[in-house]
Structure formats: C-alpha cells, structure tokens
mmCIF file of C-alpha atoms in Angstrom:
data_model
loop_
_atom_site.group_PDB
_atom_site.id
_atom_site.type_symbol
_atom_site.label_atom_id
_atom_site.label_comp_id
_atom_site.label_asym_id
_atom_site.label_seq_id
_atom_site.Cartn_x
_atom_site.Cartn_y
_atom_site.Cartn_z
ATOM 1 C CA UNK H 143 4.275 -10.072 -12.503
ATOM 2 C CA UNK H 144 3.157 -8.991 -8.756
ATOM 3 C CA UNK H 145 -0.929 -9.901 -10.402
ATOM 4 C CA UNK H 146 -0.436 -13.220 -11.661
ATOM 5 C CA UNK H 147 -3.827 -14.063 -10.767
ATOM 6 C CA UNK H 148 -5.567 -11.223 -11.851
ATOM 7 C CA UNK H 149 -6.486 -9.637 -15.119
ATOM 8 C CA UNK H 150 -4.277 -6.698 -14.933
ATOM 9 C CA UNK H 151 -6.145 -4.708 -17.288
ATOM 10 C CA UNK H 152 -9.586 -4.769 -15.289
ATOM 11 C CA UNK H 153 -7.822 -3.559 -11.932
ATOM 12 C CA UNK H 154 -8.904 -0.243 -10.848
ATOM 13 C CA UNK H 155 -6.686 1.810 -9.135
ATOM 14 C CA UNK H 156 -9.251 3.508 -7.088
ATOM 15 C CA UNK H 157 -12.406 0.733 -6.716
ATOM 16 C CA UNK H 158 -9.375 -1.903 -6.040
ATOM 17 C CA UNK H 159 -6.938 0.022 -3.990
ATOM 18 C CA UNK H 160 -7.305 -1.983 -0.966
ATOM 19 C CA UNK H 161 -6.058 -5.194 -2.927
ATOM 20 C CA UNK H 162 -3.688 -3.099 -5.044
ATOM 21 C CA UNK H 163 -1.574 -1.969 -2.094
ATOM 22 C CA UNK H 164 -2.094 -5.125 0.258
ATOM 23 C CA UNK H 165 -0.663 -7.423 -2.920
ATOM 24 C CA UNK H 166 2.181 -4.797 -3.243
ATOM 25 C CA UNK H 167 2.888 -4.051 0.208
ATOM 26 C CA UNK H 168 3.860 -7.875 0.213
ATOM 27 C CA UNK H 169 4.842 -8.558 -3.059
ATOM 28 C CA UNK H 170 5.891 -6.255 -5.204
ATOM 29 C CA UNK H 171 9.366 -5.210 -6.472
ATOM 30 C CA UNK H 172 11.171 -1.987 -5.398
ATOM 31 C CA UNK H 173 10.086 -0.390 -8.472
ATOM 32 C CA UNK H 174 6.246 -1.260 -7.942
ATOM 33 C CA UNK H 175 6.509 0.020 -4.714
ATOM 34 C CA UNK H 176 8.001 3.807 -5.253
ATOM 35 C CA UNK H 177 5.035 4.066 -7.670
ATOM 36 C CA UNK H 178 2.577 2.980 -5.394
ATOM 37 C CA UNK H 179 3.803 5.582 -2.963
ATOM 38 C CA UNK H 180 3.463 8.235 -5.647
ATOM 39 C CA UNK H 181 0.005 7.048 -6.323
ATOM 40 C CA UNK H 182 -1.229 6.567 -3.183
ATOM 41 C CA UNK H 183 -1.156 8.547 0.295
ATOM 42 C CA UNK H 184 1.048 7.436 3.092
ATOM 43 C CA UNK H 185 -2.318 7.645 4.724
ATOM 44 C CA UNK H 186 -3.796 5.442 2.696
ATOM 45 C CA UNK H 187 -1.370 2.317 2.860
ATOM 46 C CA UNK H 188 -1.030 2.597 6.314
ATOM 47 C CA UNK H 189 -5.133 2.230 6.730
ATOM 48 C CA UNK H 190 -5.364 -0.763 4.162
ATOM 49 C CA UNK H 191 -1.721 -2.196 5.934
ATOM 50 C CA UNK H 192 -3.151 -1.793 9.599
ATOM 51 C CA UNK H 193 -6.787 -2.180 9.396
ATOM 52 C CA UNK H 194 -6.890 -5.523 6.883
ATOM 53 C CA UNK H 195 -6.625 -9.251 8.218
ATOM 54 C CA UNK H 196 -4.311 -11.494 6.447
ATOM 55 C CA UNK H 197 -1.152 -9.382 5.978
ATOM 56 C CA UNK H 198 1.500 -10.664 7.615
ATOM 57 C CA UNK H 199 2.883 -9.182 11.112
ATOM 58 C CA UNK H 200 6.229 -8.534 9.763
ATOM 59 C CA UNK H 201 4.928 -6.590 6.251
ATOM 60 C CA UNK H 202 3.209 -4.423 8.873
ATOM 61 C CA UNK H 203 5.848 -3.854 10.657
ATOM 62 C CA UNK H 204 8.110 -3.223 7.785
ATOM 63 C CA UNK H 205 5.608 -0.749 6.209
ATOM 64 C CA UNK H 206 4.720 1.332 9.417
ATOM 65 C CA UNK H 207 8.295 1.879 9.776
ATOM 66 C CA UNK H 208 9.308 3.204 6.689
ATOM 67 C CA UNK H 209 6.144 5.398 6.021
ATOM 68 C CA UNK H 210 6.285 6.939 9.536
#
C-alpha cells in the first residue's frame, strides 16, 4: 500500500490533504491517482505539488503537465 507508514484509518482526507496528495503524487498507482483527482481540485494538487519542499523536480514536472 502507497501508506505503509501510516495508519490508514486515522488519515483525514481534508486535515491531511497536503500529505495525502504529496505521498500520491509520487507514489501511488494509476488507480490511486484518478481518485485523487476526483477528490481533490486540480487547484489543489498543483498548490500542495508547487508550493511544498521535498517533492522531487521531475514529480513536479510530471504533475504540472498533465493537470494543465
């Protein structure tokens, strides 16, 4: 699972949605990623993507290409 180091259970999609889509945005499946575009606003990733240290150059790249 994409939260191996996590309990999954006590993630909250809104309080934790800057980890939730940085830890997706880099390592989740195709699957996990279609339904965090349905839950979340393009908007949204592309803040936590482009405004967070730590995620890799080429994730951001990747991301603001397909969402714009």
């Amino acid at each position: 699972t994409t939260f191996w180091d996590v309990d999954f259970e006590k993630l909250d999609v809104d309080k934790d949605r800057n980890y939730i889509i940085r830890r997706l945005s880099e390592r989740g499946t195709g699957n996990e990623f279609s339904a965090m575009l349905q839950y979340y606003s393009k908007e949204d990733i592309l803040f936590v993507i482009n405004n967070f240290r730590g995620i890799p150059k080429t994730t951001k790249s990747f991301i603001n290409l397909i969402l714009k």
